[in-house]
PDB file of C-alpha atoms in Angstrom:
ATOM      1  CA  MET A   5     -16.025  48.874  18.072  1.00  0.00           C
ATOM      2  CA  ALA A   6     -12.441  48.480  19.576  1.00  0.00           C
ATOM      3  CA  PHE A   7     -10.157  45.849  19.448  1.00  0.00           C
ATOM      4  CA  ASP A   8      -9.740  43.691  22.886  1.00  0.00           C
ATOM      5  CA  GLY A   9      -6.779  42.359  23.165  1.00  0.00           C
ATOM      6  CA  LYS A  10      -7.523  40.887  26.406  1.00  0.00           C
ATOM      7  CA  LEU A  11     -10.513  38.997  24.900  1.00  0.00           C
ATOM      8  CA  LEU A  12      -8.506  37.405  22.687  1.00  0.00           C
ATOM      9  CA  SER A  13      -5.582  36.319  24.996  1.00  0.00           C
ATOM     10  CA  GLY A  14      -8.290  34.834  27.172  1.00  0.00           C
ATOM     11  CA  ILE A  15      -9.298  32.470  24.476  1.00  0.00           C
ATOM     12  CA  GLY A  16      -5.636  32.008  24.057  1.00  0.00           C
ATOM     13  CA  VAL A  17      -5.857  30.690  27.381  1.00  0.00           C
ATOM     14  CA  MET A  18      -8.737  28.888  27.046  1.00  0.00           C
ATOM     15  CA  ALA A  19      -7.008  26.805  24.076  1.00  0.00           C
ATOM     16  CA  ALA A  20      -4.362  25.916  25.761  1.00  0.00           C
ATOM     17  CA  VAL A  21      -6.337  24.726  28.714  1.00  0.00           C
ATOM     18  CA  VAL A  22      -8.270  22.591  26.524  1.00  0.00           C
ATOM     19  CA  GLU A  23      -5.748  20.779  24.587  1.00  0.00           C
ATOM     20  CA  ALA A  24      -3.755  20.091  28.216  1.00  0.00           C
ATOM     21  CA  GLY A  25      -6.425  18.705  29.584  1.00  0.00           C
ATOM     22  CA  THR A  26      -5.818  20.582  33.659  1.00  0.00           C
ATOM     23  CA  PHE A  27      -4.888  23.817  34.313  1.00  0.00           C
ATOM     24  CA  VAL A  28      -1.469  22.574  35.449  1.00  0.00           C
ATOM     25  CA  ARG A  29      -0.207  21.828  32.670  1.00  0.00           C
ATOM     26  CA  ALA A  30      -1.769  24.525  30.594  1.00  0.00           C
ATOM     27  CA  ALA A  31       0.847  27.001  32.612  1.00  0.00           C
ATOM     28  CA  GLU A  32       3.128  25.020  31.984  1.00  0.00           C
ATOM     29  CA  THR A  33       2.509  24.844  28.442  1.00  0.00           C
ATOM     30  CA  LEU A  34       2.272  28.784  28.924  1.00  0.00           C
ATOM     31  CA  GLY A  35       4.787  29.670  31.164  1.00  0.00           C
ATOM     32  CA  LEU A  36       2.634  30.819  33.592  1.00  0.00           C
ATOM     33  CA  THR A  37       1.403  30.473  37.252  1.00  0.00           C
ATOM     34  CA  GLN A  38      -1.554  27.907  38.023  1.00  0.00           C
ATOM     35  CA  SER A  39      -3.255  31.328  39.190  1.00  0.00           C
ATOM     36  CA  GLY A  40      -2.546  33.164  36.507  1.00  0.00           C
ATOM     37  CA  VAL A  41      -4.355  30.463  34.070  1.00  0.00           C
ATOM     38  CA  SER A  42      -7.355  30.534  36.427  1.00  0.00           C
ATOM     39  CA  ARG A  43      -7.741  34.446  36.383  1.00  0.00           C
ATOM     40  CA  ALA A  44      -7.375  34.059  32.571  1.00  0.00           C
ATOM     41  CA  VAL A  45     -10.187  31.532  32.304  1.00  0.00           C
ATOM     42  CA  ALA A  46     -12.432  33.920  35.083  1.00  0.00           C
ATOM     43  CA  ARG A  47     -12.043  37.279  33.449  1.00  0.00           C
ATOM     44  CA  LEU A  48     -12.974  35.305  29.775  1.00  0.00           C
ATOM     45  CA  GLU A  49     -15.977  33.633  31.536  1.00  0.00           C
ATOM     46  CA  GLN A  50     -17.170  36.987  32.567  1.00  0.00           C
ATOM     47  CA  ARG A  51     -16.211  38.871  29.155  1.00  0.00           C
ATOM     48  CA  VAL A  52     -18.783  36.429  27.605  1.00  0.00           C
ATOM     49  CA  GLY A  53     -21.163  35.457  30.079  1.00  0.00           C
ATOM     50  CA  VAL A  54     -21.152  31.872  30.481  1.00  0.00           C
ATOM     51  CA  ARG A  55     -19.632  29.086  32.709  1.00  0.00           C
ATOM     52  CA  LEU A  56     -16.818  27.872  30.084  1.00  0.00           C
ATOM     53  CA  PHE A  57     -15.559  24.680  32.245  1.00  0.00           C
ATOM     54  CA  ASP A  58     -16.434  22.526  35.070  1.00  0.00           C
ATOM     55  CA  ARG A  59     -13.615  21.860  37.335  1.00  0.00           C
ATOM     56  CA  THR A  60     -12.290  18.944  39.315  1.00  0.00           C
ATOM     57  CA  ALA A  61      -9.847  17.875  41.472  1.00  0.00           C
ATOM     58  CA  ARG A  62      -8.026  15.792  38.806  1.00  0.00           C
ATOM     59  CA  ALA A  63      -9.132  17.729  35.393  1.00  0.00           C
ATOM     60  CA  VAL A  64     -11.087  19.992  33.768  1.00  0.00           C
ATOM     61  CA  SER A  65     -14.209  19.615  30.950  1.00  0.00           C
ATOM     62  CA  LEU A  66     -15.706  21.860  28.461  1.00  0.00           C
ATOM     63  CA  THR A  67     -19.450  23.052  29.747  1.00  0.00           C
ATOM     64  CA  THR A  68     -22.232  22.475  27.201  1.00  0.00           C
ATOM     65  CA  GLU A  69     -21.317  26.391  26.496  1.00  0.00           C
ATOM     66  CA  GLY A  70     -18.152  26.485  26.690  1.00  0.00           C
ATOM     67  CA  ARG A  71     -17.865  23.340  24.015  1.00  0.00           C
ATOM     68  CA  ARG A  72     -20.074  25.480  21.760  1.00  0.00           C
ATOM     69  CA  PHE A  73     -18.067  28.458  22.214  1.00  0.00           C
ATOM     70  CA  TYR A  74     -14.673  26.799  21.981  1.00  0.00           C
ATOM     71  CA  GLU A  75     -15.905  25.111  18.416  1.00  0.00           C
ATOM     72  CA  GLU A  76     -16.571  28.899  17.202  1.00  0.00           C
ATOM     73  CA  VAL A  77     -13.761  30.270  18.210  1.00  0.00           C
ATOM     74  CA  SER A  78     -11.217  27.953  17.206  1.00  0.00           C
ATOM     75  CA  PRO A  79     -10.812  27.701  13.371  1.00  0.00           C
ATOM     76  CA  LEU A  80     -10.556  32.027  14.560  1.00  0.00           C
ATOM     77  CA  LEU A  81      -7.567  30.984  16.256  1.00  0.00           C
ATOM     78  CA  THR A  82      -6.294  28.793  13.512  1.00  0.00           C
ATOM     79  CA  GLY A  83      -6.855  31.544  10.955  1.00  0.00           C
ATOM     80  CA  ILE A  84      -4.863  34.268  13.152  1.00  0.00           C
ATOM     81  CA  GLU A  85      -1.968  31.754  13.804  1.00  0.00           C
ATOM     82  CA  ASP A  86      -1.695  30.836  10.129  1.00  0.00           C
ATOM     83  CA  ALA A  87      -2.163  34.680   8.937  1.00  0.00           C
ATOM     84  CA  ALA A  88       0.876  35.790  11.816  1.00  0.00           C
ATOM     85  CA  ALA A  89       2.939  32.901  10.376  1.00  0.00           C
ATOM     86  CA  ALA A  90       2.224  34.059   6.516  1.00  0.00           C
ATOM     87  CA  ALA A  91       3.152  37.354   7.701  1.00  0.00           C
ATOM     88  CA  ALA A  92       6.568  36.475   9.333  1.00  0.00           C
ATOM     89  CA  VAL A  93       7.594  34.185   5.812  1.00  0.00           C
ATOM     90  CA  ARG A  94       8.929  36.872   3.695  1.00  0.00           C
ATOM     91  CA  GLY A  95      12.827  37.369   1.730  1.00  0.00           C
ATOM     92  CA  HIS A  96      14.140  35.758  -0.511  1.00  0.00           C
ATOM     93  CA  LEU A  97      14.789  31.454  -0.004  1.00  0.00           C
ATOM     94  CA  ARG A  98      18.099  29.448  -1.586  1.00  0.00           C
ATOM     95  CA  VAL A  99      17.751  25.762  -1.365  1.00  0.00           C
ATOM     96  CA  ASN A 100      19.812  23.038  -2.684  1.00  0.00           C
ATOM     97  CA  ALA A 101      18.622  20.092  -3.745  1.00  0.00           C
ATOM     98  CA  ASP A 102      19.779  16.840  -5.590  1.00  0.00           C
ATOM     99  CA  ALA A 103      18.748  15.607  -8.540  1.00  0.00           C
ATOM    100  CA  ALA A 104      16.159  13.317  -7.865  1.00  0.00           C
ATOM    101  CA  PHE A 105      14.465  15.435  -5.850  1.00  0.00           C
ATOM    102  CA  GLY A 106      14.540  18.358  -6.796  1.00  0.00           C
ATOM    103  CA  HIS A 107      13.622  17.226 -10.343  1.00  0.00           C
ATOM    104  CA  ASN A 108      10.624  14.980  -9.083  1.00  0.00           C
ATOM    105  CA  VAL A 109       9.155  16.470  -5.941  1.00  0.00           C
ATOM    106  CA  LEU A 110      10.077  20.236  -5.793  1.00  0.00           C
ATOM    107  CA  ALA A 111       9.573  21.414  -8.657  1.00  0.00           C
ATOM    108  CA  PRO A 112       6.123  20.261  -9.570  1.00  0.00           C
ATOM    109  CA  ARG A 113       4.923  21.540  -6.309  1.00  0.00           C
ATOM    110  CA  ILE A 114       6.885  24.651  -5.517  1.00  0.00           C
ATOM    111  CA  GLY A 115       4.090  26.918  -6.840  1.00  0.00           C
ATOM    112  CA  GLU A 116       2.015  25.635  -3.703  1.00  0.00           C
ATOM    113  CA  PHE A 117       4.573  26.946  -1.810  1.00  0.00           C
ATOM    114  CA  LEU A 118       4.672  30.366  -2.982  1.00  0.00           C
ATOM    115  CA  ALA A 119       1.508  30.894  -3.725  1.00  0.00           C
ATOM    116  CA  ARG A 120       1.034  30.702  -0.043  1.00  0.00           C
ATOM    117  CA  TYR A 121       3.612  32.729   1.197  1.00  0.00           C
ATOM    118  CA  PRO A 122       3.303  35.869  -1.639  1.00  0.00           C
ATOM    119  CA  GLU A 123       6.089  37.891   0.068  1.00  0.00           C
ATOM    120  CA  LEU A 124       8.579  35.085  -0.249  1.00  0.00           C
ATOM    121  CA  THR A 125      10.881  34.353  -3.515  1.00  0.00           C
ATOM    122  CA  MET A 126      12.831  31.591  -3.736  1.00  0.00           C
ATOM    123  CA  GLU A 127      15.597  29.913  -5.804  1.00  0.00           C
ATOM    124  CA  LEU A 128      16.089  26.377  -6.336  1.00  0.00           C
ATOM    125  CA  VAL A 129      19.946  24.959  -7.108  1.00  0.00           C
ATOM    126  CA  VAL A 130      19.586  21.750  -8.430  1.00  0.00           C
ATOM    127  CA  ARG A 131      23.065  19.609  -7.995  1.00  0.00           C
ATOM    128  CA  ASP A 132      24.530  16.790  -6.521  1.00  0.00           C
ATOM    129  CA  ARG A 133      26.938  17.957  -3.645  1.00  0.00           C
ATOM    130  CA  ILE A 134      25.862  20.369  -0.729  1.00  0.00           C
ATOM    131  CA  GLY A 135      28.640  22.298  -1.260  1.00  0.00           C
ATOM    132  CA  ASP A 136      29.417  25.063   1.587  1.00  0.00           C
ATOM    133  CA  LEU A 137      25.835  26.909   2.305  1.00  0.00           C
ATOM    134  CA  VAL A 138      27.426  29.680   4.144  1.00  0.00           C
ATOM    135  CA  ALA A 139      30.037  30.714   1.490  1.00  0.00           C
ATOM    136  CA  GLU A 140      27.470  30.254  -0.827  1.00  0.00           C
ATOM    137  CA  GLY A 141      24.593  32.046   0.557  1.00  0.00           C
ATOM    138  CA  LEU A 142      22.488  29.017   0.760  1.00  0.00           C
ATOM    139  CA  ASP A 143      19.812  28.478   3.953  1.00  0.00           C
ATOM    140  CA  MET A 144      18.978  25.127   3.153  1.00  0.00           C
ATOM    141  CA  ALA A 145      19.621  21.659   1.784  1.00  0.00           C
ATOM    142  CA  VAL A 146      17.523  18.473   0.600  1.00  0.00           C
ATOM    143  CA  ARG A 147      19.642  15.252  -0.126  1.00  0.00           C
ATOM    144  CA  PHE A 148      18.841  11.723  -0.602  1.00  0.00           C
ATOM    145  CA  GLY A 149      20.654   9.244   1.409  1.00  0.00           C
ATOM    146  CA  GLU A 150      22.243   8.689   4.990  1.00  0.00           C
ATOM    147  CA  PRO A 151      23.030  12.094   6.742  1.00  0.00           C
ATOM    148  CA  GLU A 152      26.396  13.979   4.526  1.00  0.00           C
ATOM    149  CA  PRO A 153      29.471  14.710   6.725  1.00  0.00           C
ATOM    150  CA  SER A 154      28.457  18.219   7.648  1.00  0.00           C
ATOM    151  CA  SER A 155      28.740  20.547  10.880  1.00  0.00           C
ATOM    152  CA  LEU A 156      24.817  21.355   9.411  1.00  0.00           C
ATOM    153  CA  ILE A 157      21.593  20.701  11.500  1.00  0.00           C
ATOM    154  CA  CYS A 158      19.751  17.690   9.962  1.00  0.00           C
ATOM    155  CA  ARG A 159      16.527  15.887  10.035  1.00  0.00           C
ATOM    156  CA  GLN A 160      14.963  13.389   8.265  1.00  0.00           C
ATOM    157  CA  ILE A 161      11.989  14.369   6.344  1.00  0.00           C
ATOM    158  CA  GLY A 162      10.731  11.275   4.880  1.00  0.00           C
ATOM    159  CA  ARG A 163      11.603   7.915   3.121  1.00  0.00           C
ATOM    160  CA  SER A 164      10.714   6.758  -0.388  1.00  0.00           C
ATOM    161  CA  ARG A 165      11.124   2.739  -1.865  1.00  0.00           C
ATOM    162  CA  VAL A 166      13.738   1.666  -4.630  1.00  0.00           C
ATOM    163  CA  LEU A 167      11.581   0.061  -7.189  1.00  0.00           C
ATOM    164  CA  THR A 168      13.500  -1.937 -10.231  1.00  0.00           C
ATOM    165  CA  CYS A 169      12.177  -0.729 -13.367  1.00  0.00           C
ATOM    166  CA  ALA A 170      12.264  -1.274 -17.095  1.00  0.00           C
ATOM    167  CA  SER A 171       9.857  -0.523 -20.407  1.00  0.00           C
ATOM    168  CA  PRO A 172       7.247  -2.625 -21.831  1.00  0.00           C
ATOM    169  CA  GLU A 173       9.287  -3.159 -25.045  1.00  0.00           C
ATOM    170  CA  TYR A 174      12.410  -4.309 -22.862  1.00  0.00           C
ATOM    171  CA  VAL A 175      10.463  -6.895 -20.580  1.00  0.00           C
ATOM    172  CA  ALA A 176       8.903  -8.169 -24.259  1.00  0.00           C
ATOM    173  CA  ARG A 177      12.591  -8.416 -25.583  1.00  0.00           C
ATOM    174  CA  ARG A 178      14.368  -9.874 -22.553  1.00  0.00           C
ATOM    175  CA  GLY A 179      11.701 -11.182 -19.888  1.00  0.00           C
ATOM    176  CA  ARG A 180      10.816 -10.848 -16.900  1.00  0.00           C
ATOM    177  CA  PRO A 181      13.831 -11.744 -13.921  1.00  0.00           C
ATOM    178  CA  LYS A 182      12.294 -14.290 -11.580  1.00  0.00           C
ATOM    179  CA  HIS A 183      14.615 -13.511  -8.955  1.00  0.00           C
ATOM    180  CA  PRO A 184      17.363 -10.597  -8.278  1.00  0.00           C
ATOM    181  CA  ARG A 185      20.425 -12.448  -9.144  1.00  0.00           C
ATOM    182  CA  GLU A 186      18.956 -13.230 -13.046  1.00  0.00           C
ATOM    183  CA  LEU A 187      20.379  -9.510 -13.297  1.00  0.00           C
ATOM    184  CA  ALA A 188      24.501 -10.574 -12.347  1.00  0.00           C
ATOM    185  CA  ARG A 189      27.040 -10.826 -14.934  1.00  0.00           C
ATOM    186  CA  GLY A 190      25.322  -9.646 -18.048  1.00  0.00           C
ATOM    187  CA  GLY A 191      21.981 -11.255 -17.681  1.00  0.00           C
ATOM    188  CA  HIS A 192      20.427  -8.327 -18.162  1.00  0.00           C
ATOM    189  CA  GLU A 193      21.477  -4.443 -19.516  1.00  0.00           C
ATOM    190  CA  CYS A 194      21.401  -2.667 -16.040  1.00  0.00           C
ATOM    191  CA  ILE A 195      21.450   0.978 -16.426  1.00  0.00           C
ATOM    192  CA  LEU A 196      24.300   1.807 -13.729  1.00  0.00           C
ATOM    193  CA  VAL A 197      24.298   5.324 -11.424  1.00  0.00           C
ATOM    194  CA  ARG A 198      27.123   7.173 -10.646  1.00  0.00           C
ATOM    195  CA  ASN A 199      28.328   7.345  -7.548  1.00  0.00           C
ATOM    196  CA  THR A 200      30.205  11.299  -7.425  1.00  0.00           C
ATOM    197  CA  TRP A 201      32.089   9.923  -3.881  1.00  0.00           C
ATOM    198  CA  THR A 202      33.594   7.242  -5.257  1.00  0.00           C
ATOM    199  CA  GLY A 203      33.438   7.584  -9.664  1.00  0.00           C
ATOM    200  CA  ARG A 204      32.166   4.154  -9.733  1.00  0.00           C
ATOM    201  CA  HIS A 205      28.596   2.886  -9.950  1.00  0.00           C
ATOM    202  CA  PHE A 206      25.831   2.204  -7.083  1.00  0.00           C
ATOM    203  CA  GLU A 207      25.443  -0.929  -5.939  1.00  0.00           C
ATOM    204  CA  TRP A 208      22.566  -2.538  -6.148  1.00  0.00           C
ATOM    205  CA  GLU A 209      20.710  -4.316  -3.377  1.00  0.00           C
ATOM    206  CA  PHE A 210      17.364  -5.875  -3.094  1.00  0.00           C
ATOM    207  CA  HIS A 211      15.289  -6.613   0.017  1.00  0.00           C
ATOM    208  CA  LYS A 212      12.718  -8.709   1.106  1.00  0.00           C
ATOM    209  CA  GLY A 213      11.898  -8.476   4.263  1.00  0.00           C
ATOM    210  CA  SER A 214      14.648  -9.232   6.459  1.00  0.00           C
ATOM    211  CA  GLU A 215      16.278 -11.002   3.775  1.00  0.00           C
ATOM    212  CA  VAL A 216      19.121  -8.661   1.508  1.00  0.00           C
ATOM    213  CA  VAL A 217      20.658  -9.603  -1.702  1.00  0.00           C
ATOM    214  CA  PRO A 218      23.370  -8.132  -3.228  1.00  0.00           C
ATOM    215  CA  VAL A 219      23.822  -8.738  -6.937  1.00  0.00           C
ATOM    216  CA  ASP A 220      26.716  -7.711  -9.103  1.00  0.00           C
ATOM    217  CA  VAL A 221      24.858  -5.728 -11.627  1.00  0.00           C
ATOM    218  CA  GLN A 222      26.731  -4.670 -15.280  1.00  0.00           C
ATOM    219  CA  GLY A 223      25.709  -2.733 -18.071  1.00  0.00           C
ATOM    220  CA  ARG A 224      27.447  -0.360 -20.586  1.00  0.00           C
ATOM    221  CA  LEU A 225      25.578   2.836 -19.472  1.00  0.00           C
ATOM    222  CA  MET A 226      26.416   4.846 -16.660  1.00  0.00           C
ATOM    223  CA  VAL A 227      24.288   7.898 -16.012  1.00  0.00           C
ATOM    224  CA  ASN A 228      24.533  10.554 -13.426  1.00  0.00           C
ATOM    225  CA  ASP A 229      21.115  11.816 -12.514  1.00  0.00           C
ATOM    226  CA  SER A 230      17.315  10.720 -12.074  1.00  0.00           C
ATOM    227  CA  GLY A 231      16.404  12.175 -15.065  1.00  0.00           C
ATOM    228  CA  SER A 232      19.091  10.518 -17.890  1.00  0.00           C
ATOM    229  CA  LEU A 233      17.997   7.050 -16.071  1.00  0.00           C
ATOM    230  CA  ILE A 234      14.343   7.425 -16.561  1.00  0.00           C
ATOM    231  CA  SER A 235      14.877   8.570 -20.425  1.00  0.00           C
ATOM    232  CA  ALA A 236      17.129   5.767 -20.608  1.00  0.00           C
ATOM    233  CA  MET A 237      14.487   3.037 -19.187  1.00  0.00           C
ATOM    234  CA  LEU A 238      11.724   4.769 -20.925  1.00  0.00           C
ATOM    235  CA  SER A 239      13.223   4.410 -24.393  1.00  0.00           C
ATOM    236  CA  GLY A 240      14.214   0.557 -23.688  1.00  0.00           C
ATOM    237  CA  HIS A 241      17.375   0.612 -22.926  1.00  0.00           C
ATOM    238  CA  GLY A 242      17.404  -1.849 -19.723  1.00  0.00           C
ATOM    239  CA  VAL A 243      16.755  -2.368 -16.263  1.00  0.00           C
ATOM    240  CA  GLY A 244      17.305   0.731 -13.824  1.00  0.00           C
ATOM    241  CA  GLN A 245      16.432   1.612  -9.986  1.00  0.00           C
ATOM    242  CA  PRO A 246      14.603   4.777  -9.401  1.00  0.00           C
ATOM    243  CA  PHE A 247      12.996   5.587  -6.283  1.00  0.00           C
ATOM    244  CA  GLU A 248       9.381   5.323  -6.252  1.00  0.00           C
ATOM    245  CA  PHE A 249       8.171   8.617  -6.283  1.00  0.00           C
ATOM    246  CA  SER A 250       9.944   9.811  -9.417  1.00  0.00           C
ATOM    247  CA  VAL A 251       8.598   6.555 -11.510  1.00  0.00           C
ATOM    248  CA  ARG A 252       4.883   6.262  -9.945  1.00  0.00           C
ATOM    249  CA  GLU A 253       2.899   8.070 -13.104  1.00  0.00           C
ATOM    250  CA  LEU A 254       4.663   5.945 -15.155  1.00  0.00           C
ATOM    251  CA  LEU A 255       4.081   2.800 -13.606  1.00  0.00           C
ATOM    252  CA  ASP A 256       0.690   3.713 -13.373  1.00  0.00           C
ATOM    253  CA  SER A 257       0.378   4.721 -16.897  1.00  0.00           C
ATOM    254  CA  GLY A 258       2.227   1.667 -18.237  1.00  0.00           C
ATOM    255  CA  ARG A 259       5.347   3.481 -19.937  1.00  0.00           C
ATOM    256  CA  LEU A 260       7.506   1.496 -17.144  1.00  0.00           C
ATOM    257  CA  VAL A 261       7.232  -2.125 -15.897  1.00  0.00           C
ATOM    258  CA  GLN A 262       7.959  -2.758 -12.218  1.00  0.00           C
ATOM    259  CA  LEU A 263      10.441  -5.588 -11.912  1.00  0.00           C
ATOM    260  CA  LEU A 264      10.682  -8.145  -8.883  1.00  0.00           C
ATOM    261  CA  PRO A 265       7.704  -6.456  -6.806  1.00  0.00           C
ATOM    262  CA  ALA A 266       8.634  -9.021  -3.867  1.00  0.00           C
ATOM    263  CA  TRP A 267      11.909  -7.445  -3.638  1.00  0.00           C
ATOM    264  CA  SER A 268      11.129  -4.042  -3.168  1.00  0.00           C
ATOM    265  CA  ASP A 269      11.557  -3.184   0.353  1.00  0.00           C
ATOM    266  CA  GLU A 270      14.402  -0.937   0.161  1.00  0.00           C
ATOM    267  CA  ARG A 271      13.549   2.314   1.410  1.00  0.00           C
ATOM    268  CA  TYR A 272      15.626   5.272   1.088  1.00  0.00           C
ATOM    269  CA  PRO A 273      15.840   8.331   3.606  1.00  0.00           C
ATOM    270  CA  VAL A 274      15.648  12.008   2.652  1.00  0.00           C
ATOM    271  CA  HIS A 275      17.276  14.538   4.526  1.00  0.00           C
ATOM    272  CA  VAL A 276      16.919  18.036   5.284  1.00  0.00           C
ATOM    273  CA  TYR A 277      20.094  20.210   6.293  1.00  0.00           C
ATOM    274  CA  HIS A 278      20.031  24.062   7.580  1.00  0.00           C
ATOM    275  CA  ARG A 279      22.332  26.436   9.697  1.00  0.00           C
ATOM    276  CA  SER A 280      20.281  27.638  12.994  1.00  0.00           C
ATOM    277  CA  ARG A 281      20.084  24.940  15.785  1.00  0.00           C
ATOM    278  CA  GLU A 282      17.528  27.144  17.662  1.00  0.00           C
ATOM    279  CA  PHE A 283      15.606  29.622  16.002  1.00  0.00           C
ATOM    280  CA  PRO A 284      15.705  28.474  11.981  1.00  0.00           C
ATOM    281  CA  ALA A 285      14.306  31.529  10.259  1.00  0.00           C
ATOM    282  CA  ALA A 286      10.487  31.483   9.791  1.00  0.00           C
ATOM    283  CA  LYS A 287      10.840  30.871   5.768  1.00  0.00           C
ATOM    284  CA  VAL A 288      13.260  27.842   6.421  1.00  0.00           C
ATOM    285  CA  ARG A 289      10.616  26.713   9.056  1.00  0.00           C
ATOM    286  CA  ALA A 290       7.678  27.148   7.083  1.00  0.00           C
ATOM    287  CA  PHE A 291       9.689  25.268   4.224  1.00  0.00           C
ATOM    288  CA  ILE A 292      10.531  22.255   6.183  1.00  0.00           C
ATOM    289  CA  ASP A 293       6.901  22.201   7.091  1.00  0.00           C
ATOM    290  CA  PHE A 294       6.214  22.327   3.947  1.00  0.00           C
ATOM    291  CA  LEU A 295       8.618  19.225   2.575  1.00  0.00           C
ATOM    292  CA  LEU A 296       6.941  17.111   5.508  1.00  0.00           C
ATOM    293  CA  THR A 297       3.602  17.279   3.804  1.00  0.00           C
ATOM    294  CA  LEU A 298       5.263  15.895   0.695  1.00  0.00           C
ATOM    295  CA  THR A 299       6.954  13.404   2.246  1.00  0.00           C
ATOM    296  CA  ASP A 300       3.998  12.333   4.240  1.00  0.00           C
ATOM    297  CA  ALA A 301       6.390  12.458   7.307  1.00  0.00           C
ATOM    298  CA  GLY A 302       5.661  12.490  10.935  1.00  0.00           C
ATOM    299  CA  PRO A 303       6.984  15.835  12.743  1.00  0.00           C
ATOM    300  CA  GLY A 304       9.593  14.234  15.064  1.00  0.00           C
ATOM    301  CA  ASP A 305      13.256  14.334  13.863  1.00  0.00           C
ATOM    302  CA  ALA A 306      15.469  11.725  12.901  1.00  0.00           C
ATOM    303  CA  GLY A 307      17.399  10.425  15.629  1.00  0.00           C
ATOM    304  CA  SER A 308      18.234  12.838  17.871  1.00  0.00           C
ATOM    305  CA  GLY A 309      18.098  15.872  15.851  1.00  0.00           C
ATOM    306  CA  GLY A 310      20.948  17.985  15.456  1.00  0.00           C
ATOM    307  CA  SER A 311      24.100  17.740  13.490  1.00  0.00           C
ATOM    308  CA  ARG A 312      24.854  14.566  12.712  1.00  0.00           C
ATOM    309  CA  PRO A 313      28.742  13.174  10.837  1.00  0.00           C
ATOM    310  CA  ALA A 314      28.014  10.398   8.426  1.00  0.00           C
ATOM    311  CA  ALA A 315      30.299   7.087   9.147  1.00  0.00           C
ATOM    312  CA  ARG A 316      31.183   7.000   5.243  1.00  0.00           C
ATOM    313  CA  PRO A 317      29.944   8.912   2.066  1.00  0.00           C
ATOM    314  CA  PRO A 318      25.929   9.068   1.831  1.00  0.00           C
ATOM    315  CA  GLY A 319      24.059   5.950   1.031  1.00  0.00           C
ATOM    316  CA  ARG A 320      24.327   3.925  -2.239  1.00  0.00           C
ATOM    317  CA  ARG A 321      21.668   5.853  -4.190  1.00  0.00           C
ATOM    318  CA  PRO A 322      22.308   9.208  -5.953  1.00  0.00           C
TER     319      PRO A 322
END
């Protein structure tokens, strides 16, 4: 049997009408006239031999036969769309990510993305600055913190809580602080994380609802990446403030202990940066969709979307 392109087109129009609820809104979505949508539906009804819609002046609804037909063909349409998208995602994708996100979120799950797109190869570049994506041939970057000063397109894709943690051995030796201020001025050994913008360590804050308590912590060890921070905490050296996603398994297994859980309402954003505003490459769009599944974020852009220069160096966290 020859492939019937008009049948497939008619099914697509039918799906648009079901989703829009009226012929008028479906026409707007498809870029057609209302009469054009009506004719396409009529041709499809003639082709399949059943009436698909009950039409009123205000809306349209599926008939019993139409609903049965739609339930059968809808998964097929989704499969065709997925196959078309996968076929377009090919080539080589270069992604720049900071250490926290690259090591703890992307690297453990990147195989899922590559398995979905067999014609795509990928390079993950982990470092603490975005750099020049164009000059370095990078397609996109993923960073924690407030948007960095850049002409790139910036989109928030998720947030992570900031937790205060230590090893059980450290807690047995030094005890549990009951208030954030007990960590100040040498009350506990704190592991500091270097801010590459200032050369100093990132400041510590504790959030409980609308209450924010800054604490001037001290420590003899400063690190510049999340892996070193976690290793130092596991060794029992001191107290650290990692992102929740970085240590969730360690907390669940008991290798780390959360301190001051009532003061863990601070959430830190993660953004993706890319170059093209209107039509990013299919491989870039596919990777952004994948990132959204990792961060459980919605489809909307942060703020108004588009490029946004930061008013100050990014964030308090690595």
